[in-house]
Amino acid sequence: MARNALGKTKSRSTQSSTREDQVAERRRSLLDAAVAVIAQKGLIGTTINSIATEVECSYGVVSFHFNSKEGIILAALDYLVDDYDHTLMRETDKPADRLKNMMESDFSGKVASARRIAVWAAFWAESVRVPTYRERCAEVKARYVAVVKSDIETLAEARGLTVDALQISQSLNAMIDGFWIANLVNGTTGVAGQTVAKQACLAYLRGIFPDDF
Amino acid sequence: MARNALGKTKSRSTQSSTREDQVAERRRSLLDAAVAVIAQKGLIGTTINSIATEVECSYGVVSFHFNSKEGIILAALDYLVDDYDHTLMRETDKPADRLKNMMESDFSGKVASARRIAVWAAFWAESVRVPTYRERCAEVKARYVAVVKSDIETLAEARGLTVDALQISQSLNAMIDGFWIANLVNGTTGVAGQTVAKQACLAYLRGIFPDDF
């Protein structure tokens, strides 16, 4: 993961770097397994054992990396958030392009797969009971809304339009989540359903900025 | 519940009618308790015993009415769907008024309370594992989208506009679900959060039909 690489220096030995890479790689495969297990069994049904079975390693390896079931579930949520954050950081200084990239990413095979949506849905549902999940989900939403709001403001200024940037940003975020759920319950999480959802979100933005989307 | 009353005849004795009313009333209080318990404990944590405790009756009374935990959970989903359906049946022949009524209802204290949203979120999350929940959620969505689509078509025709009625209907449904989730994870399920959501949905419709919303 990119964040773990921050601060590393070139002067470290190749051996040490390889060892770190191996640990990061192992951690990543455990988190992929955690996402798969949570999607399949739900948060309550997920256990250290079920993750160990999924990744074909011992109970000890999973608990060494994440300590507890709670630890691995929160790490899986962070893992999803990290992936989601990459959506927000596409390098372009054109706000409309950045918003288009976001839509592309939000309804890409990886981010909007049935598995990933199932995991988000599990966290939303458990948010009611687990403050840590609720706070984390709220924090992701706030960040996303802020980033989109900033692009909407820039775009509106460039086009000489007066818009409610916060409302648009919240609406777009709601539409994306809502289409994720619709695709999940309608069994349309594949490319066709993702395309319908993406086009609807772009049509919404086109209604506000006709020349840009 | 209205559906149970179908087929009743006026010739029945008052006593029998009162008895039926009592059964319906009891059933309704059990379903209210079921919704409360599901919101609080989630679908997996819900048991016949926890519902009996909530409504202060015996295990036997709950199991007499609903047979099994699965039975009461599905009955609770039907109960929510029935309530939701009343949203769709507001009597007015003006499509814009009907859509406004829907928004009003979708973000009313009862339908969009933290408790109700928590129950919907639980069903969405469990849809992945339980085909009965998924089918029921998909069926509600399809019905809602069809009703809204029909109103959008009528309105577009009256205004001489060419619109993608299916896309608008799906987008509006997605926005509503998405705002429900946002209000849930942001802890804004009260009147203020509901108002923000309703205004955003109306603003979306106003973007398409400027004279009607």
CSV table of C-alpha atoms in Angstrom, one decimal, chain A residues 34 61 66 84 105 134 142 154 165:
chain,number,residue,atom,x,y,z
A,34,ALA,CA,-11.2,-10.4,4.4
A,61,VAL,CA,-0.8,-15.7,10.6
A,66,PHE,CA,-4.5,-8.0,12.7
A,84,TYR,CA,-11.7,4.7,-2.8
A,105,SER,CA,-13.9,4.9,-11.1
A,134,ARG,CA,-20.3,4.9,11.6
A,142,ALA,CA,-17.5,14.1,4.3
A,154,THR,CA,-14.5,25.8,-9.6
A,165,ALA,CA,-22.3,23.2,-4.8
